[in-house]
mmCIF file of C-alpha atoms and ligand atoms in Angstrom:
data_model
loop_
_atom_site.group_PDB
_atom_site.id
_atom_site.type_symbol
_atom_site.label_atom_id
_atom_site.label_comp_id
_atom_site.label_asym_id
_atom_site.label_seq_id
_atom_site.Cartn_x
_atom_site.Cartn_y
_atom_site.Cartn_z
ATOM 1 C CA UNK A 22 -26.441 7.962 -0.609
ATOM 2 C CA UNK A 23 -24.581 4.950 -2.033
ATOM 3 C CA UNK A 24 -24.197 2.119 0.423
ATOM 4 C CA UNK A 25 -20.854 0.425 1.036
ATOM 5 C CA UNK A 26 -22.136 -2.677 -0.746
ATOM 6 C CA UNK A 27 -23.164 -0.692 -3.839
ATOM 7 C CA UNK A 28 -19.819 1.110 -3.879
ATOM 8 C CA UNK A 29 -17.864 -2.144 -3.792
ATOM 9 C CA UNK A 30 -19.847 -3.354 -6.820
ATOM 10 C CA UNK A 31 -18.345 -0.511 -8.811
ATOM 11 C CA UNK A 32 -14.837 -0.939 -7.370
ATOM 12 C CA UNK A 33 -12.409 -0.058 -10.184
ATOM 13 C CA UNK A 34 -10.905 -3.158 -11.787
ATOM 14 C CA UNK A 35 -8.659 -2.955 -14.842
ATOM 15 C CA UNK A 36 -7.971 -5.892 -17.113
ATOM 16 C CA UNK A 37 -4.478 -4.907 -18.271
ATOM 17 C CA UNK A 38 -4.807 -6.938 -21.455
ATOM 18 C CA UNK A 39 -7.264 -4.279 -22.629
ATOM 19 C CA UNK A 40 -4.394 -1.778 -22.645
ATOM 20 C CA UNK A 41 -3.135 -3.559 -25.757
ATOM 21 C CA UNK A 42 -6.468 -3.381 -27.590
ATOM 22 C CA UNK A 43 -8.823 -0.770 -29.003
ATOM 23 C CA UNK A 44 -10.336 -0.634 -25.498
ATOM 24 C CA UNK A 45 -7.202 1.059 -24.154
ATOM 25 C CA UNK A 46 -8.878 4.466 -23.879
ATOM 26 C CA UNK A 47 -11.690 3.119 -21.711
ATOM 27 C CA UNK A 48 -9.227 1.234 -19.462
ATOM 28 C CA UNK A 49 -7.074 4.373 -19.037
ATOM 29 C CA UNK A 50 -10.210 6.268 -18.082
ATOM 30 C CA UNK A 51 -11.019 3.713 -15.339
ATOM 31 C CA UNK A 52 -7.480 4.205 -13.991
ATOM 32 C CA UNK A 53 -7.825 7.999 -14.102
ATOM 33 C CA UNK A 54 -11.162 7.928 -12.296
ATOM 34 C CA UNK A 55 -9.770 5.464 -9.729
ATOM 35 C CA UNK A 56 -6.753 7.687 -9.008
ATOM 36 C CA UNK A 57 -8.910 10.785 -8.665
ATOM 37 C CA UNK A 58 -11.866 9.338 -6.775
ATOM 38 C CA UNK A 59 -10.869 6.099 -5.057
ATOM 39 C CA UNK A 60 -7.131 6.163 -4.386
ATOM 40 C CA UNK A 61 -7.270 2.413 -5.127
ATOM 41 C CA UNK A 62 -7.790 0.086 -8.059
ATOM 42 C CA UNK A 63 -7.316 -3.605 -8.851
ATOM 43 C CA UNK A 64 -5.322 -5.056 -11.749
ATOM 44 C CA UNK A 65 -6.044 -8.314 -13.545
ATOM 45 C CA UNK A 66 -3.860 -9.898 -16.241
ATOM 46 C CA UNK A 67 -0.941 -7.806 -15.016
ATOM 47 C CA UNK A 68 1.673 -10.200 -16.373
ATOM 48 C CA UNK A 69 2.822 -11.780 -13.091
ATOM 49 C CA UNK A 70 2.442 -15.528 -13.475
ATOM 50 C CA UNK A 71 -0.256 -17.209 -11.457
ATOM 51 C CA UNK A 72 2.152 -20.043 -10.639
ATOM 52 C CA UNK A 73 4.550 -17.576 -9.015
ATOM 53 C CA UNK A 74 1.708 -15.935 -7.070
ATOM 54 C CA UNK A 75 0.454 -19.316 -5.879
ATOM 55 C CA UNK A 76 3.938 -20.217 -4.683
ATOM 56 C CA UNK A 77 4.358 -16.877 -2.867
ATOM 57 C CA UNK A 78 1.048 -17.556 -1.137
ATOM 58 C CA UNK A 79 1.932 -21.127 -0.250
ATOM 59 C CA UNK A 80 5.351 -20.346 1.233
ATOM 60 C CA UNK A 81 4.084 -17.265 3.068
ATOM 61 C CA UNK A 82 1.230 -19.137 4.706
ATOM 62 C CA UNK A 83 3.560 -22.001 5.639
ATOM 63 C CA UNK A 84 6.056 -19.507 7.103
ATOM 64 C CA UNK A 85 3.368 -18.042 9.336
ATOM 65 C CA UNK A 86 2.339 -21.501 10.593
ATOM 66 C CA UNK A 87 5.884 -22.730 11.155
ATOM 67 C CA UNK A 88 7.670 -19.613 12.376
ATOM 68 C CA UNK A 89 5.294 -16.936 13.561
ATOM 69 C CA UNK A 90 2.055 -18.429 14.798
ATOM 70 C CA UNK A 91 3.231 -19.354 18.318
ATOM 71 C CA UNK A 92 4.593 -15.858 18.931
ATOM 72 C CA UNK A 93 1.396 -14.309 17.595
ATOM 73 C CA UNK A 94 -0.740 -16.459 19.884
ATOM 74 C CA UNK A 95 1.107 -15.123 22.927
ATOM 75 C CA UNK A 96 0.516 -11.553 21.740
ATOM 76 C CA UNK A 97 -3.139 -12.392 20.992
ATOM 77 C CA UNK A 98 -3.757 -13.854 24.438
ATOM 78 C CA UNK A 99 -2.174 -10.811 26.153
ATOM 79 C CA UNK A 100 -4.117 -8.374 23.982
ATOM 80 C CA UNK A 101 -7.458 -10.116 24.499
ATOM 81 C CA UNK A 102 -6.916 -10.414 28.212
ATOM 82 C CA UNK A 103 -6.124 -6.687 28.459
ATOM 83 C CA UNK A 104 -9.054 -5.713 26.224
ATOM 84 C CA UNK A 105 -11.540 -7.830 28.110
ATOM 85 C CA UNK A 106 -10.501 -6.360 31.415
ATOM 86 C CA UNK A 107 -11.290 -2.926 29.956
ATOM 87 C CA UNK A 108 -7.775 -1.704 29.129
ATOM 88 C CA UNK A 109 -7.430 0.383 25.958
ATOM 89 C CA UNK A 110 -6.071 -1.808 23.147
ATOM 90 C CA UNK A 111 -6.938 0.618 20.366
ATOM 91 C CA UNK A 112 -3.269 1.385 19.794
ATOM 92 C CA UNK A 113 -2.325 -2.138 18.733
ATOM 93 C CA UNK A 114 -2.734 -3.895 15.392
ATOM 94 C CA UNK A 115 -3.839 -7.538 15.221
ATOM 95 C CA UNK A 116 -1.228 -8.546 12.628
ATOM 96 C CA UNK A 117 1.866 -10.697 12.376
ATOM 97 C CA UNK A 118 4.323 -9.166 9.966
ATOM 98 C CA UNK A 119 7.897 -8.946 8.721
ATOM 99 C CA UNK A 120 9.529 -6.665 6.192
ATOM 100 C CA UNK A 121 11.733 -7.582 3.248
ATOM 101 C CA UNK A 122 13.795 -4.706 1.851
ATOM 102 C CA UNK A 123 14.747 -4.964 -1.837
ATOM 103 C CA UNK A 124 16.153 -1.559 -2.850
ATOM 104 C CA UNK A 125 18.470 0.244 -2.526
ATOM 105 C CA UNK A 126 19.973 -2.845 -0.794
ATOM 106 C CA UNK A 127 18.302 -6.194 -0.175
ATOM 107 C CA UNK A 128 18.080 -7.613 3.351
ATOM 108 C CA UNK A 129 16.755 -10.976 2.144
ATOM 109 C CA UNK A 130 19.983 -12.790 2.994
ATOM 110 C CA UNK A 131 19.989 -11.371 6.551
ATOM 111 C CA UNK A 132 16.441 -12.262 7.570
ATOM 112 C CA UNK A 133 16.355 -15.112 10.044
ATOM 113 C CA UNK A 134 13.872 -17.989 9.726
ATOM 114 C CA UNK A 135 13.664 -17.955 5.915
ATOM 115 C CA UNK A 136 14.805 -20.944 3.912
ATOM 116 C CA UNK A 137 16.576 -20.643 0.577
ATOM 117 C CA UNK A 138 13.459 -21.491 -1.364
ATOM 118 C CA UNK A 139 11.469 -18.694 0.306
ATOM 119 C CA UNK A 140 14.300 -16.219 -0.373
ATOM 120 C CA UNK A 141 14.365 -17.241 -4.045
ATOM 121 C CA UNK A 142 10.575 -16.985 -4.445
ATOM 122 C CA UNK A 143 10.461 -13.564 -2.778
ATOM 123 C CA UNK A 144 13.327 -12.308 -4.919
ATOM 124 C CA UNK A 145 11.557 -13.361 -8.081
ATOM 125 C CA UNK A 146 8.246 -11.902 -6.916
ATOM 126 C CA UNK A 147 9.876 -8.586 -5.931
ATOM 127 C CA UNK A 148 11.477 -8.270 -9.329
ATOM 128 C CA UNK A 149 8.078 -8.766 -11.017
ATOM 129 C CA UNK A 150 6.378 -6.303 -8.655
ATOM 130 C CA UNK A 151 9.109 -3.717 -9.279
ATOM 131 C CA UNK A 152 8.506 -3.950 -13.037
ATOM 132 C CA UNK A 153 4.744 -3.731 -12.571
ATOM 133 C CA UNK A 154 5.110 -0.712 -10.245
ATOM 134 C CA UNK A 155 7.093 1.115 -12.903
ATOM 135 C CA UNK A 156 4.542 0.180 -15.547
ATOM 136 C CA UNK A 157 1.790 1.557 -13.303
ATOM 137 C CA UNK A 158 3.759 4.774 -12.719
ATOM 138 C CA UNK A 159 4.018 5.265 -16.482
ATOM 139 C CA UNK A 160 0.272 4.723 -16.901
ATOM 140 C CA UNK A 161 -0.248 7.456 -14.304
ATOM 141 C CA UNK A 162 2.218 9.718 -16.166
ATOM 142 C CA UNK A 163 0.223 9.206 -19.327
ATOM 143 C CA UNK A 164 -3.046 10.100 -17.631
ATOM 144 C CA UNK A 165 -1.475 13.130 -15.945
ATOM 145 C CA UNK A 166 0.110 14.438 -19.153
ATOM 146 C CA UNK A 167 3.617 13.975 -17.684
ATOM 147 C CA UNK A 168 6.374 12.590 -19.858
ATOM 148 C CA UNK A 169 7.014 8.830 -19.623
ATOM 149 C CA UNK A 170 9.485 8.090 -16.820
ATOM 150 C CA UNK A 171 8.755 11.330 -14.931
ATOM 151 C CA UNK A 172 7.513 9.617 -11.752
ATOM 152 C CA UNK A 173 10.229 6.954 -11.743
ATOM 153 C CA UNK A 174 12.775 9.741 -12.090
ATOM 154 C CA UNK A 175 11.098 11.809 -9.364
ATOM 155 C CA UNK A 176 11.567 8.851 -6.999
ATOM 156 C CA UNK A 177 15.145 8.079 -8.012
ATOM 157 C CA UNK A 178 17.167 10.193 -5.537
ATOM 158 C CA UNK A 179 20.954 10.467 -5.826
ATOM 159 C CA UNK A 180 21.477 6.687 -5.930
ATOM 160 C CA UNK A 181 19.129 6.394 -8.908
ATOM 161 C CA UNK A 182 16.972 3.935 -6.980
ATOM 162 C CA UNK A 183 13.611 3.949 -5.258
ATOM 163 C CA UNK A 184 13.147 2.631 -1.730
ATOM 164 C CA UNK A 185 11.370 -0.618 -2.412
ATOM 165 C CA UNK A 186 10.275 -3.288 0.027
ATOM 166 C CA UNK A 187 7.608 -5.856 0.852
ATOM 167 C CA UNK A 188 5.637 -6.242 4.066
ATOM 168 C CA UNK A 189 4.481 -9.842 4.515
ATOM 169 C CA UNK A 190 1.514 -10.006 6.876
ATOM 170 C CA UNK A 191 -1.016 -12.379 8.337
ATOM 171 C CA UNK A 192 -4.183 -11.175 10.017
ATOM 172 C CA UNK A 193 -5.191 -14.186 12.110
ATOM 173 C CA UNK A 194 -8.773 -14.700 13.296
ATOM 174 C CA UNK A 195 -9.782 -12.560 16.259
ATOM 175 C CA UNK A 196 -12.576 -13.658 18.612
ATOM 176 C CA UNK A 197 -13.327 -10.014 19.529
ATOM 177 C CA UNK A 198 -13.346 -7.882 16.333
ATOM 178 C CA UNK A 199 -15.039 -5.153 18.348
ATOM 179 C CA UNK A 200 -11.925 -4.708 20.515
ATOM 180 C CA UNK A 201 -9.117 -4.335 18.001
ATOM 181 C CA UNK A 202 -8.442 -3.647 14.292
ATOM 182 C CA UNK A 203 -6.107 -5.699 12.102
ATOM 183 C CA UNK A 204 -4.442 -2.455 11.072
ATOM 184 C CA UNK A 205 -5.652 0.964 12.165
ATOM 185 C CA UNK A 206 -6.761 3.535 9.585
ATOM 186 C CA UNK A 207 -3.917 5.385 7.868
ATOM 187 C CA UNK A 208 -2.741 6.656 4.518
ATOM 188 C CA UNK A 209 0.478 5.203 3.091
ATOM 189 C CA UNK A 210 3.495 7.482 3.166
ATOM 190 C CA UNK A 211 5.146 6.580 -0.102
ATOM 191 C CA UNK A 212 4.537 6.347 -3.822
ATOM 192 C CA UNK A 213 2.539 3.377 -5.112
ATOM 193 C CA UNK A 214 1.673 0.285 -3.119
ATOM 194 C CA UNK A 215 1.053 -3.030 -4.875
ATOM 195 C CA UNK A 216 -0.803 -5.558 -2.764
ATOM 196 C CA UNK A 217 -1.283 -9.277 -3.258
ATOM 197 C CA UNK A 218 -4.122 -10.053 -0.863
ATOM 198 C CA UNK A 219 -5.870 -13.230 0.209
ATOM 199 C CA UNK A 220 -8.632 -14.166 -2.225
ATOM 200 C CA UNK A 221 -10.753 -15.872 0.443
ATOM 201 C CA UNK A 222 -10.510 -13.740 3.565
ATOM 202 C CA UNK A 223 -11.485 -10.070 3.223
ATOM 203 C CA UNK A 224 -10.802 -7.238 5.667
ATOM 204 C CA UNK A 225 -9.201 -4.329 3.794
ATOM 205 C CA UNK A 226 -11.431 -1.273 3.523
ATOM 206 C CA UNK A 227 -10.951 2.226 2.147
ATOM 207 C CA UNK A 228 -12.803 5.381 3.062
ATOM 208 C CA UNK A 229 -14.816 6.807 0.161
ATOM 209 C CA UNK A 230 -17.275 9.678 0.516
ATOM 210 C CA UNK A 231 -17.388 9.117 4.272
ATOM 211 C CA UNK A 232 -18.153 5.372 4.034
ATOM 212 C CA UNK A 233 -15.891 2.356 4.540
ATOM 213 C CA UNK A 234 -15.862 0.283 1.342
ATOM 214 C CA UNK A 235 -14.431 -3.252 1.027
ATOM 215 C CA UNK A 236 -11.508 -3.822 -1.332
ATOM 216 C CA UNK A 237 -12.950 -6.996 -2.847
ATOM 217 C CA UNK A 238 -10.720 -10.083 -2.808
ATOM 218 C CA UNK A 239 -10.126 -11.328 -6.381
ATOM 219 C CA UNK A 240 -7.977 -14.302 -7.239
ATOM 220 C CA UNK A 241 -4.586 -13.390 -8.722
ATOM 221 C CA UNK A 242 -5.359 -9.666 -8.703
ATOM 222 C CA UNK A 243 -2.924 -6.977 -7.616
ATOM 223 C CA UNK A 244 -4.442 -4.078 -5.664
ATOM 224 C CA UNK A 245 -2.780 -0.703 -6.264
ATOM 225 C CA UNK A 246 -3.083 2.335 -4.025
ATOM 226 C CA UNK A 247 -1.707 5.844 -4.034
ATOM 227 C CA UNK A 248 0.611 7.079 -1.269
ATOM 228 C CA UNK A 249 1.138 10.558 0.155
ATOM 229 C CA UNK A 250 4.102 11.291 -2.166
ATOM 230 C CA UNK A 251 1.961 10.920 -5.283
ATOM 231 C CA UNK A 252 -0.558 13.304 -3.770
ATOM 232 C CA UNK A 253 2.241 15.874 -3.414
ATOM 233 C CA UNK A 254 3.737 15.304 -6.868
ATOM 234 C CA UNK A 255 0.334 15.501 -8.565
ATOM 235 C CA UNK A 256 -0.398 18.653 -6.552
ATOM 236 C CA UNK A 257 -3.480 16.975 -5.102
ATOM 237 C CA UNK A 258 -4.941 15.760 -8.370
ATOM 238 C CA UNK A 259 -4.539 12.226 -6.971
ATOM 239 C CA UNK A 260 -5.118 11.652 -3.273
ATOM 240 C CA UNK A 261 -3.800 9.101 -0.829
ATOM 241 C CA UNK A 262 -6.864 7.567 0.785
ATOM 242 C CA UNK A 263 -7.462 6.314 4.340
ATOM 243 C CA UNK A 264 -7.652 2.543 4.612
ATOM 244 C CA UNK A 265 -7.759 -0.024 7.403
ATOM 245 C CA UNK A 266 -7.884 -3.772 7.947
ATOM 246 C CA UNK A 267 -10.700 -5.170 10.077
ATOM 247 C CA UNK A 268 -10.342 -8.271 12.198
ATOM 248 C CA UNK A 269 -12.758 -11.125 11.823
ATOM 249 C CA UNK A 270 -13.528 -14.166 13.941
ATOM 250 C CA UNK A 271 -12.805 -16.614 11.111
ATOM 251 C CA UNK A 272 -10.063 -16.965 8.514
ATOM 252 C CA UNK A 273 -6.394 -15.930 8.514
ATOM 253 C CA UNK A 274 -5.930 -13.164 5.937
ATOM 254 C CA UNK A 275 -2.680 -13.091 3.972
ATOM 255 C CA UNK A 276 -1.424 -9.733 2.723
ATOM 256 C CA UNK A 277 1.778 -9.102 0.801
ATOM 257 C CA UNK A 278 2.174 -5.363 0.297
ATOM 258 C CA UNK A 279 5.046 -3.932 -1.732
ATOM 259 C CA UNK A 280 5.914 -0.277 -1.262
ATOM 260 C CA UNK A 281 7.520 1.496 -4.219
ATOM 261 C CA UNK A 282 8.690 4.707 -2.553
ATOM 262 C CA UNK A 283 11.136 7.508 -3.325
ATOM 263 C CA UNK A 284 14.821 7.108 -2.535
ATOM 264 C CA UNK A 285 15.679 8.503 0.927
ATOM 265 C CA UNK A 286 17.275 11.698 -0.433
ATOM 266 C CA UNK A 287 14.802 12.268 -3.305
ATOM 267 C CA UNK A 288 13.428 15.803 -3.263
ATOM 268 C CA UNK A 289 9.649 15.644 -3.570
ATOM 269 C CA UNK A 290 7.601 18.551 -4.905
ATOM 270 C CA UNK A 291 4.550 19.159 -7.104
ATOM 271 C CA UNK A 292 5.325 18.528 -10.778
ATOM 272 C CA UNK A 293 5.722 21.997 -12.336
ATOM 273 C CA UNK A 294 3.487 20.993 -15.275
ATOM 274 C CA UNK A 295 0.655 20.207 -12.849
ATOM 275 C CA UNK A 296 1.165 23.376 -10.826
ATOM 276 C CA UNK A 297 0.898 25.446 -13.999
ATOM 277 C CA UNK A 298 -2.425 23.797 -14.743
ATOM 278 C CA UNK A 299 -3.569 24.562 -11.212
ATOM 279 C CA UNK A 300 -2.381 28.165 -11.424
ATOM 280 C CA UNK A 301 -4.514 28.713 -14.458
ATOM 281 C CA UNK A 302 -7.365 27.727 -12.192
ATOM 282 C CA UNK A 303 -5.998 30.150 -9.568
ATOM 283 C CA UNK A 304 -5.125 27.425 -7.086
ATOM 284 C CA UNK A 305 -1.312 27.481 -7.226
ATOM 285 C CA UNK A 306 1.071 25.092 -5.496
ATOM 286 C CA UNK A 307 -0.463 24.004 -2.243
ATOM 287 C CA UNK A 308 1.902 21.169 -1.400
ATOM 288 C CA UNK A 309 5.398 21.532 0.061
ATOM 289 C CA UNK A 310 8.851 20.631 -1.243
ATOM 290 C CA UNK A 311 10.921 18.353 1.007
ATOM 291 C CA UNK A 312 13.359 15.459 1.220
ATOM 292 C CA UNK A 313 11.521 12.116 1.406
ATOM 293 C CA UNK A 314 13.520 10.882 4.424
ATOM 294 C CA UNK A 315 12.398 13.930 6.425
ATOM 295 C CA UNK A 316 8.797 13.072 5.613
ATOM 296 C CA UNK A 317 9.331 9.470 6.762
ATOM 297 C CA UNK A 318 10.854 10.624 10.048
ATOM 298 C CA UNK A 319 7.653 12.526 10.708
ATOM 299 C CA UNK A 320 5.382 9.784 9.364
ATOM 300 C CA UNK A 321 6.652 7.064 11.694
ATOM 301 C CA UNK A 322 5.456 9.133 14.661
ATOM 302 C CA UNK A 323 2.153 10.251 13.079
ATOM 303 C CA UNK A 324 1.126 7.375 10.802
ATOM 304 C CA UNK A 325 -2.306 6.886 12.362
ATOM 305 C CA UNK A 326 -3.204 10.566 12.224
ATOM 306 C CA UNK A 327 -4.515 12.833 9.443
ATOM 307 C CA UNK A 328 -2.039 13.509 6.632
ATOM 308 C CA UNK A 329 -2.784 17.241 6.277
ATOM 309 C CA UNK A 330 -0.772 18.289 9.371
ATOM 310 C CA UNK A 331 2.140 16.216 8.007
ATOM 311 C CA UNK A 332 2.061 18.162 4.741
ATOM 312 C CA UNK A 333 1.801 21.430 6.702
ATOM 313 C CA UNK A 334 4.758 20.493 8.885
ATOM 314 C CA UNK A 335 6.908 19.881 5.791
ATOM 315 C CA UNK A 336 6.441 23.482 4.682
ATOM 316 C CA UNK A 337 9.763 24.844 5.806
ATOM 317 C CA UNK A 338 8.358 27.775 7.734
ATOM 318 C CA UNK A 339 5.711 25.765 9.592
ATOM 319 C CA UNK A 340 6.072 24.718 13.213
ATOM 320 C CA UNK A 341 6.719 21.001 13.672
ATOM 321 C CA UNK A 342 3.784 18.809 14.736
ATOM 322 C CA UNK A 343 3.706 18.677 18.534
ATOM 323 C CA UNK A 344 4.794 15.284 19.796
ATOM 324 C CA UNK A 345 3.466 13.769 22.985
HETATM 325 O O1 AKG B 429 -2.817 -5.685 4.570
HETATM 326 C C1 AKG B 429 -3.391 -4.886 3.845
HETATM 327 O O2 AKG B 429 -4.283 -5.214 3.092
HETATM 328 C C2 AKG B 429 -3.019 -3.457 3.866
HETATM 329 C C3 AKG B 429 -1.751 -3.204 4.587
HETATM 330 C C4 AKG B 429 -1.501 -1.745 4.666
HETATM 331 O O3 AKG B 429 -2.340 -0.933 4.432
HETATM 332 C C5 AKG B 429 -0.151 -1.286 5.032
HETATM 333 O O4 AKG B 429 0.659 -2.097 5.474
HETATM 334 O O5 AKG B 429 0.100 -0.089 4.882
HETATM 335 FE FE1 FE2 B 430 -1.457 0.971 4.075
#
């Protein structure tokens, strides 16, 4: 059996410049294999300027130090104290985070504690990530045999806009990694997730063939992963994959994750072209049809649980998942 270390050596990395060369076919094949077998891949030379990425990193790290670190330290002390006295702290995440909404309406102007420069840098970065997300969606369309723009359109909803936002996180060092995770294992609810992660401090892992595999830090790379909605739309051809963030005793890991999700009222269902393919193989449509907002209402209560019961519950005739 492949070890986690061996698996991370073959972690799918795509140099996007190759998409413009005679090596395009091979690069598309790496993306296809990644979507089918990893749920994750990493992009290099994706067109977002390194200067902008460096500035996003600099201002985000400074913001943690200046505005969030003291509050986190109080939480950390409480959590450690509880854990060490034997209380269960498995339902907390060792992360300091805030969320910037971009679409359908930006909340950047309303967020406290951000200076104008930070707002400007985040706005610019979000606009680049939005473009890259849509480029990625079209690469997936191409691999799936769907017409260009199909996935963007599937996410559009009545306002013609995705739900798009960025979670800015720090995972500070934790003296007791055995007690608590940075972020507990989950699959992402939405469409595609584009992550700018620390290139020095690792911690993100995905589950592949029953083993936790590191998502290797690479300078100026963007990590992409597939959310539950793409699993539904591709009728299971692509799968959202469990991932988690470990804590470590050294290093403060930066993570800037942008979620390109369907609009709240978008109706999500398996692409008919992909269901037809499946039917020829006598599988048929196995995924439900639902409004994205209804899925999110369920997800917020069941994020750290298996996704299959969530899909089941969205089938209109199924009983809702029991809540505690
Ligand atoms: O911080 C990371 O690397 C991953 C974050 C994540 O998985 C999430 O917020 O859903
Ligand atoms: Fe996630």
